[in-house]
XYZ file of C-alpha atoms in Angstrom:
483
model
C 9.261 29.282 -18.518
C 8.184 25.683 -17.512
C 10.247 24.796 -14.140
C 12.138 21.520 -14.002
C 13.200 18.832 -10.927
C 16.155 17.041 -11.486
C 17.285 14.513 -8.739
C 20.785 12.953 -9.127
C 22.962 12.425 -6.020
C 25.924 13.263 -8.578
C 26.939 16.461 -10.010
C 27.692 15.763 -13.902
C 23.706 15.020 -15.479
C 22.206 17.909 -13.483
C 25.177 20.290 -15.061
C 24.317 18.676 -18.742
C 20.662 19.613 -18.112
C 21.533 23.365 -16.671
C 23.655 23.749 -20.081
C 21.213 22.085 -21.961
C 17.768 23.256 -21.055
C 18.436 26.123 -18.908
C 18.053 28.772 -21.246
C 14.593 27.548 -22.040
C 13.586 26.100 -17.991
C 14.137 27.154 -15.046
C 15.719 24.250 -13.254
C 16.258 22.795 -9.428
C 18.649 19.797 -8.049
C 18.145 17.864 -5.656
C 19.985 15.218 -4.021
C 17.656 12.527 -3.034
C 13.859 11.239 -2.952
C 13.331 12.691 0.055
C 14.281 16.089 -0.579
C 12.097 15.934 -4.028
C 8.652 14.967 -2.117
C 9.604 18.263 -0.304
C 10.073 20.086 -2.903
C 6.838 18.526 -4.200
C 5.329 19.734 -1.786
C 6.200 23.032 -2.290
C 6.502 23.992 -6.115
C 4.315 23.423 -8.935
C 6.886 21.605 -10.975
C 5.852 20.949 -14.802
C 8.403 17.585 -15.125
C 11.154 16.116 -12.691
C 13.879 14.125 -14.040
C 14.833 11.407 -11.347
C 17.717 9.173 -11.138
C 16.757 5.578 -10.882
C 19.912 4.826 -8.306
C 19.609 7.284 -5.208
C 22.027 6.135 -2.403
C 20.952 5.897 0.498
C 17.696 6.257 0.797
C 14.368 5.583 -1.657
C 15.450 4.689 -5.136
C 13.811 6.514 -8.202
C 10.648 4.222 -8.477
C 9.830 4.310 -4.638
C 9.697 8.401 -5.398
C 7.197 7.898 -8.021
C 5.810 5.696 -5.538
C 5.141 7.858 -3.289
C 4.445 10.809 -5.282
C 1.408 9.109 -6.762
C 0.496 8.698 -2.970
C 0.517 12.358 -2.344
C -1.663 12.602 -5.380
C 0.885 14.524 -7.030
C 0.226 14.970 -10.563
C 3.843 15.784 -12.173
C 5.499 13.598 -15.219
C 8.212 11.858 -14.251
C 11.322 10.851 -16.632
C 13.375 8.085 -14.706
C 16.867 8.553 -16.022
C 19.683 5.868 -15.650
C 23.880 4.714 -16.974
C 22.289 0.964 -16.968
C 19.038 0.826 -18.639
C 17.404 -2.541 -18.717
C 13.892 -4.137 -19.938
C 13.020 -5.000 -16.482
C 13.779 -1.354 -15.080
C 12.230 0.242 -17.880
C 9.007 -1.449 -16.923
C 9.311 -0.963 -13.387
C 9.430 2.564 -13.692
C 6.556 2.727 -16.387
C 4.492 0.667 -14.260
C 4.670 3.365 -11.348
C 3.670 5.736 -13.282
C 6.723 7.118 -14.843
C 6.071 8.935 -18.170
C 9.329 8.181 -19.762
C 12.497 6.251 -19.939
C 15.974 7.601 -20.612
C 19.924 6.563 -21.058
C 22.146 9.280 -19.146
C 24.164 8.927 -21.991
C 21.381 10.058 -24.429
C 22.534 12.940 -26.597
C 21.285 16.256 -26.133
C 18.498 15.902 -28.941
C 17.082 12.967 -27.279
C 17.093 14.784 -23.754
C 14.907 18.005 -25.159
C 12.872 15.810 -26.667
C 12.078 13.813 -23.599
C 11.628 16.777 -21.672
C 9.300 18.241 -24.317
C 6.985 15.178 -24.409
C 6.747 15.318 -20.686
C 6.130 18.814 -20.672
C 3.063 18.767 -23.512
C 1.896 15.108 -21.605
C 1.671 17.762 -18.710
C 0.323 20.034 -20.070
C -2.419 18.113 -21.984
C -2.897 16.307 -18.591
C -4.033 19.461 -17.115
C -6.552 20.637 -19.968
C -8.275 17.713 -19.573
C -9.038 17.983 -15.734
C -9.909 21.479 -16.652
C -12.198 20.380 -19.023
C -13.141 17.491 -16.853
C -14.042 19.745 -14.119
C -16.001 22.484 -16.330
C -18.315 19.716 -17.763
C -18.658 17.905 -14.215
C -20.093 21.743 -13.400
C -22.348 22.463 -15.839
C -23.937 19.155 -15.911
C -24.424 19.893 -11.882
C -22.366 16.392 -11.194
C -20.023 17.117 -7.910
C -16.412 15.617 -7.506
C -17.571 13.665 -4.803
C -20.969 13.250 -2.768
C -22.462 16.258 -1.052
C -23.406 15.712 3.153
C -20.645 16.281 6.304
C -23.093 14.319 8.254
C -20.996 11.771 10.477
C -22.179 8.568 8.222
C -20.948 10.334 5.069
C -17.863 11.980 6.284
C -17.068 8.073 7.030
C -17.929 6.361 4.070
C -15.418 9.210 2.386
C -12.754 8.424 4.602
C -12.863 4.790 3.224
C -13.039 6.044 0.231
C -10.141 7.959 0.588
C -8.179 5.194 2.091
C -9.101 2.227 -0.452
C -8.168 4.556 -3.715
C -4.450 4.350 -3.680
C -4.468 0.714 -3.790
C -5.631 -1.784 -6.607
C -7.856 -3.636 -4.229
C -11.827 -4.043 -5.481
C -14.107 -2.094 -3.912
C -17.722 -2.873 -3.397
C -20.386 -0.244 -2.653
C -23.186 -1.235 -0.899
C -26.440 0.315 -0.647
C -30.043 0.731 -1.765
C -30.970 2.018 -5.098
C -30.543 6.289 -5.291
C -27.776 6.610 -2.930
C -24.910 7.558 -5.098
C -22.878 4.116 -5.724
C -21.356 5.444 -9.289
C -20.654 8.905 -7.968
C -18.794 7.159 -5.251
C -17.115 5.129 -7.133
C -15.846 8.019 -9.769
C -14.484 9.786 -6.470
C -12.696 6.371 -5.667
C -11.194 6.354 -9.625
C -10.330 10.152 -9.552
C -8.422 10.060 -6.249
C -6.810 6.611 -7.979
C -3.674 6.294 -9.526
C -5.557 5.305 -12.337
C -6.947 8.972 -12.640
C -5.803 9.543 -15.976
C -6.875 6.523 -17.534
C -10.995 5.545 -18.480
C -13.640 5.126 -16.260
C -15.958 2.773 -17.933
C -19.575 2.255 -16.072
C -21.437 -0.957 -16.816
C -25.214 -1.645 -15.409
C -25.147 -5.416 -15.492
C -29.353 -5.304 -15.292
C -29.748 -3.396 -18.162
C -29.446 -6.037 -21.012
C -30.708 -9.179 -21.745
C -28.206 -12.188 -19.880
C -27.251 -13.395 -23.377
C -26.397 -10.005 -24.429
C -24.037 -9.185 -21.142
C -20.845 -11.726 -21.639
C -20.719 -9.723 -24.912
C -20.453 -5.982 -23.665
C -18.069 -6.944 -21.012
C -15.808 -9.115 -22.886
C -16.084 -8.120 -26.717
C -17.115 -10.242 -29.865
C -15.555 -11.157 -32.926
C -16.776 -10.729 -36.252
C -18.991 -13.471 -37.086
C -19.621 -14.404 -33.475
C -23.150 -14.399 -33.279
C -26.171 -13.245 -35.572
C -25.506 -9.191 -36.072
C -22.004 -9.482 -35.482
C -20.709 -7.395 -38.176
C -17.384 -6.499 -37.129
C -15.017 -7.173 -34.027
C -16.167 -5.056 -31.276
C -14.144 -4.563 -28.151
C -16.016 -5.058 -24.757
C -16.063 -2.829 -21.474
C -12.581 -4.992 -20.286
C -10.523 -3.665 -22.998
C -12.722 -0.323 -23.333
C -11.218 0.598 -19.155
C -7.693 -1.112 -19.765
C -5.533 1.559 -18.148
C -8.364 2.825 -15.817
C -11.367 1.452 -13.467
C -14.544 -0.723 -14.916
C -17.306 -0.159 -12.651
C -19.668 -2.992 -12.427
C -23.448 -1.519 -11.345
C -25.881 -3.836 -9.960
C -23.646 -6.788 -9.885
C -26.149 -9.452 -8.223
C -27.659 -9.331 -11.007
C -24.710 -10.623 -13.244
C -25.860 -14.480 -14.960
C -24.380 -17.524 -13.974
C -22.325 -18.266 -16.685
C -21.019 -15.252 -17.066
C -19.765 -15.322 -13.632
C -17.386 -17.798 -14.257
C -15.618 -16.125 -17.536
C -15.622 -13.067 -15.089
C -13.391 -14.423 -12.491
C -11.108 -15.568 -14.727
C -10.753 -12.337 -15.620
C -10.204 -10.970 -12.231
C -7.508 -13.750 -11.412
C -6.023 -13.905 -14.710
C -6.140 -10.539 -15.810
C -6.925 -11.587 -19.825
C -9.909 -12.287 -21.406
C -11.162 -14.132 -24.695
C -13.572 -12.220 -26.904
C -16.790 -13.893 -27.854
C -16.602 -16.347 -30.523
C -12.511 -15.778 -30.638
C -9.398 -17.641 -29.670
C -6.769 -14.966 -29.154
C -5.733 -14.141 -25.696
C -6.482 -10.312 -24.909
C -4.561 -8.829 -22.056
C -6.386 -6.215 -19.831
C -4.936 -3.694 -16.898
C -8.097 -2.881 -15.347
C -9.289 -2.221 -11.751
C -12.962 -3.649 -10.978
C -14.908 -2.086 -8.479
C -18.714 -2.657 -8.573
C -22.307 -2.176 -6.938
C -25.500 -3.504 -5.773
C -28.719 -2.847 -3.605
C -28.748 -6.444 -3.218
C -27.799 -8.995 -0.728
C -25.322 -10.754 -2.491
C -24.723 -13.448 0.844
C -28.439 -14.140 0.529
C -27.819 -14.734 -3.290
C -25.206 -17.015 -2.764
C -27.200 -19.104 -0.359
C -29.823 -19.264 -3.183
C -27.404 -20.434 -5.507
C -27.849 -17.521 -7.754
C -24.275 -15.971 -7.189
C -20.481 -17.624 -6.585
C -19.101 -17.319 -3.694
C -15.269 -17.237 -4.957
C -16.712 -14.122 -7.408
C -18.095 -12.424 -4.313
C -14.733 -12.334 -2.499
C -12.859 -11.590 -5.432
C -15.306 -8.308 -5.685
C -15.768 -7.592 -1.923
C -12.176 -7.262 -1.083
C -12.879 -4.053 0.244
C -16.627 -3.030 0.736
C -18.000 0.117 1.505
C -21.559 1.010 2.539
C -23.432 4.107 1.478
C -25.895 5.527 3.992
C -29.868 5.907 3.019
C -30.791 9.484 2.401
C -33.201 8.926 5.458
C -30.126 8.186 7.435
C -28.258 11.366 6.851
C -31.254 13.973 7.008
C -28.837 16.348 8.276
C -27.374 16.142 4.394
C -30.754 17.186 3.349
C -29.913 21.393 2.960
C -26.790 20.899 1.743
C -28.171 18.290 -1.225
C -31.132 20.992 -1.996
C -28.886 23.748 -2.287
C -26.795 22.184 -4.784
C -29.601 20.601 -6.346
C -30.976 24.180 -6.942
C -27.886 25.494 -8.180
C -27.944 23.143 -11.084
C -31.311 23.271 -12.218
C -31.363 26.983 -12.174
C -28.299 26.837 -14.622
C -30.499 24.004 -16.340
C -33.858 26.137 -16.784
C -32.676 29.578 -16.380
C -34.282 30.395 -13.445
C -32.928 32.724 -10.495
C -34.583 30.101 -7.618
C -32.632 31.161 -4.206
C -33.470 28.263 -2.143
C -36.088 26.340 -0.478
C -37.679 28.685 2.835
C -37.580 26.553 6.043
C -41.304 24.898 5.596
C -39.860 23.244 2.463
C -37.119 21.913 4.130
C -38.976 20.844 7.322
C -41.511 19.221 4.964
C -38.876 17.385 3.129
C -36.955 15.827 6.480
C -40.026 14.651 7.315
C -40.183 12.404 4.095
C -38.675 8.882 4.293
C -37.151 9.170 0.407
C -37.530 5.661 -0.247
C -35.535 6.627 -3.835
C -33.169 8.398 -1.547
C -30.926 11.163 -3.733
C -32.011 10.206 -6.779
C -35.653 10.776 -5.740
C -34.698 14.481 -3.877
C -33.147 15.425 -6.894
C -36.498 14.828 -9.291
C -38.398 16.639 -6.040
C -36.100 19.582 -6.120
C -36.675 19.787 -10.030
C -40.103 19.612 -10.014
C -40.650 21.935 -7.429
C -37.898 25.092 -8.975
C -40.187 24.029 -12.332
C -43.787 24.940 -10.330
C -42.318 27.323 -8.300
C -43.316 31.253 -9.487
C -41.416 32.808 -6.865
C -37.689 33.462 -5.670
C -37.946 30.374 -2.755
C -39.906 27.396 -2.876
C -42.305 26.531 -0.691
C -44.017 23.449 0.741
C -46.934 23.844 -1.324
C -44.425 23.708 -4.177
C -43.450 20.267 -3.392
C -44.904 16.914 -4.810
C -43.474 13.770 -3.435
C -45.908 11.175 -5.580
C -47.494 9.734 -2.356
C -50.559 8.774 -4.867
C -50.707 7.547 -7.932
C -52.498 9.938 -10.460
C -55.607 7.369 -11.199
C -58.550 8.795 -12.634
C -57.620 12.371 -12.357
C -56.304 12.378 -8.624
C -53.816 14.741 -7.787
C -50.770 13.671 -5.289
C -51.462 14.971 -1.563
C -49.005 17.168 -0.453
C -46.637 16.609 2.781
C -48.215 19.027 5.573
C -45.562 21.381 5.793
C -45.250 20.919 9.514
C -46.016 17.599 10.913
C -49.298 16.908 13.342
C -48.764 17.507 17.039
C -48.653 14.804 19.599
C -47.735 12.167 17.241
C -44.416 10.419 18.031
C -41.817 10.521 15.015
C -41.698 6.972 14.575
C -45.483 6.668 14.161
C -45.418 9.553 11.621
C -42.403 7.580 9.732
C -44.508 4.429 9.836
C -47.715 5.652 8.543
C -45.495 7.511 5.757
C -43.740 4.252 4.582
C -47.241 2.761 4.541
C -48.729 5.214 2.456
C -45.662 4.955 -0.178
C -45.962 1.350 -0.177
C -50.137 1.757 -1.161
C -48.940 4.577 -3.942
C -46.121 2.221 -5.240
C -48.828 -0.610 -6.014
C -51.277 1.867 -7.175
C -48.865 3.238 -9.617
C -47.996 -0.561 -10.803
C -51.633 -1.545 -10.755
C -51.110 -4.044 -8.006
C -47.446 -5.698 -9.722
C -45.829 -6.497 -6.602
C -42.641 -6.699 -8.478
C -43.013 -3.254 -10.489
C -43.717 -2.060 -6.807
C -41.051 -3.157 -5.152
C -38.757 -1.873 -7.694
C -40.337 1.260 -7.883
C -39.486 1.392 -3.901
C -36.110 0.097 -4.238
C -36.752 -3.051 -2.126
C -36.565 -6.789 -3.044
C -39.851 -8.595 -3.553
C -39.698 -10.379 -0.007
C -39.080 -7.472 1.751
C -42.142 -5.556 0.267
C -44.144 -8.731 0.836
C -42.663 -8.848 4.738
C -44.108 -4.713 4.731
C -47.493 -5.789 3.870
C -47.963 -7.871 6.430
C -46.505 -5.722 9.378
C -48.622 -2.412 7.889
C -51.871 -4.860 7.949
C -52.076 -4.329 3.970
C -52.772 -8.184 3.041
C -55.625 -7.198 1.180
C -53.513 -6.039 -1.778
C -51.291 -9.346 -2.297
C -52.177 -10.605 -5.524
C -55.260 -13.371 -5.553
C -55.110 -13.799 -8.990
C -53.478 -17.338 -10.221
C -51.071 -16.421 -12.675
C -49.431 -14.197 -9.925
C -46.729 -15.589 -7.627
C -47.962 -16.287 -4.391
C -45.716 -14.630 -1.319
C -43.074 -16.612 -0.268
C -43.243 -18.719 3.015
C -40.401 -17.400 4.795
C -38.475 -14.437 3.633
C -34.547 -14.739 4.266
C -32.225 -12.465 6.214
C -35.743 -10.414 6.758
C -36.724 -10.650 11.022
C -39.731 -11.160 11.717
C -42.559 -8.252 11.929
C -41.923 -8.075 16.319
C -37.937 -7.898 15.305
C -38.117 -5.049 13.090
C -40.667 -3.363 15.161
């Protein structure tokens, strides 16, 4: 028997419902909102019927309110003797699931209660389902580490979700942005509705105003039919907005109309399309330095930074590092089969002594790799290949001694190891700055600034075509600064 909530600070509905529906529920009354968070708190109800008008105290809406708060995931029907338009909406806006007239007959209360009951039911088979896919694709509900930076940067998280403010995740390319963001969404009241994930880098500028926004048939060359855009695509739910520096210009503009309007014109259309959709977004780049170029606006970066939240670098939060390769291991051993228990302590020693410059992303491919090569029930540092050279002319990648040289300070060991990634990243890229200092997940100046303080000016680029390093490179300090 599915067990029913009905508040009502009078006598008469909750009677109607026992003689209705109590053959088929078992049902509580309550008085007020109060007393129903409690109760909340306490039961696993499957629906609660709430009076709109709850003298004194919170109202029907603020108890939806706050139930959403509490993250509890019930259906509400908001019952009331004066229903209006604007109440209606109120209560659907908060999340209620249905509307209905006290003085609805019978028929129209079971069916009510019905659709609340299968919405509830459905509700829950899809976080089920949610939950078994997360698992055997090896994605976690939210990112693995207790370290002190992480267990802060979830805390924010935690905080910012309830509300519809935009949140902007900062951070260098690897760390987990999206994943972060999902947590954000799931812990949102927006849980139940899409989460739609957008890399802004990944097309062609002309081709971007189109995904976000939609097209109509006709609109451009290929156009074959009206196509709705990521806007309309998360109406309901959260559009997450990777690598947002690198957003064009003019799409910028359409974009914060968006944001302050809340509607949107698809490409070569006229019709006005209204959209419900919270934006959070991401980048690994320095969006203030951007503006300053004249390369981002500055009324779009404070419409996206209302909140902004800064993911550690896996180098940062080495004390993550077991944690990460233990759940790392569990999924690839569901991937390939394999009955890997772990990584024995010279792996992991090896591994903190590794300044990830791909941070998670990177330890993830490592931990792969190495369950792949490994033949026997732990992985070992001589498992481990961390790509320090590129594979030119039949070279084979030097392994990370498994315990580091004695007498040499940390920060000299970490300096010759960024050094030597920095030599493999142009190696790989056949001296492309650029490709290199994507490859590291650094911006072009910074990899040029590296160069100079490791003493590598020998591999700039002396050839013409290339770009010459710049003169001065912005929000970077100079070599004695950094050192």
């Amino acid at each position: 028997m599915s067990r029913l909530l009905v508040v009502d600070d009078e006598e008469t509905f909750p009677r109607l419902v026992k003689a209705l529906l109590g053959e088929q529920h078992t049902i509580d009354v309550v008085k007020g909102a109060l007393e129903a968070l409690t109760r909340l708190d306490e039961v696993a109800y499957d629906a609660v019927l709430t009076d709109l008008h709850l003298p004194p105290g919170p109202d029907g809406i603020e108890l939806i309110r706050r139930a959403r708060e509490r993250d509890l995931d019930v259906p509400f029907v908001m019952l009331t003797g004066h229903a209006t338009v604007e109440t209606a909406v109120d209560a659907m806006r908060e999340g209620a699931f249905d509307y209905l007239r006290k003085t609805a007959s019978g028929d129209e209360l079971r069916a009510a209660v019905g659709r609340a009951l299968a919405h509830g039911r459905m509700a829950r088979e899809v976080k089920r389902l949610r939950g078994e896919v997360a698992q055997a694709r090896g994605v976690p509900d939210r990112p693995v580490g207790q370290s002190e930076r992480m267990r802060e940067v979830l805390a924010l998280a935690e905080r910012v979700a309830p509300s519809e403010a935009s949140v902007l995740i900062l951070g260098e390319s690897g760390t987990g942005k999206e994943l972060l963001a999902r947590v954000i969404h799931r812990s949102s009241a927006r849980r139940d509705g899409p989460f739609v994930a957008f890399d802004c880098s990944a097309l062609a500028p002309s081709l971007v105003e189109s995904e976000l926004f939609g097209h109509e048939k006709g609109a451009f060359t290929g156009a074959v039919a009206r196509r709705p855009g990521r806007f309309e695509l998360a109406d309901g739910g959260t559009l997450f907005l990777d690598e947002c520096g690198d957003i064009p210009m003019e799409v910028q503009v359409k974009l914060l109309r968006v944001l302050q309007e809340r509607e949107l014109e698809r490409v070569g259309g006229t019709e006005t399309v209204r959209v419900d959709v919270r934006v959070d977004s991401a980048t690994h780049r320095d969006l203030e330095a951007l503006i300053a170029e004249g390369r981002f606006r500055e009324d779009l970066y404070y419409r996206l930074n209302v909140f902004p939240i800064t993911l550690p670098p896996l180098r940062d939060r080495l004390d993550d590092l077991p944690r990460l390769v233990e759940h790392f291991v569990a999924k690839f051993n569901r991937v390939t089969g394999k009955t890997v228990r772990g990584f024995d302590p010279s792996a992991i020693v090896a591994m903190q002594q590794y300044s990830w410059p791909g941070n998670v992303r990177e330890l993830e491919n490592v931990v792969e790799r190495a369950i792949i090569i490994s033949r026997g029930s732990e992985v070992t540092a001589a498992d481990l290949d961390f790509g320090r050279r590129a594979q030119v002319q039949g070279a084979s990648p030097t392994p990370v001694p498994a315990v580091a040289p004695a007498g040499r300070p940390l920060q000299a060991r970490l300096q010759e190891q960024e050094k030597n990634e920095i030599v493999a990243a142009i190696e790989r890229n056949q001296g492309n700055i650029a490709g290199a200092a994507r490859a590291l997940g650094i911006n072009r100046s910074t990899l040029y600034y590296r160069l100079r303080k490791h003493g590598l000016e020998h591999l700039l680029p002396t050839k013409p075509s290339d770009e010459p390093p710049p003169a001065s490179v912005p929000g970077v300090p100079p070599s004695t600064a950094e050192e």
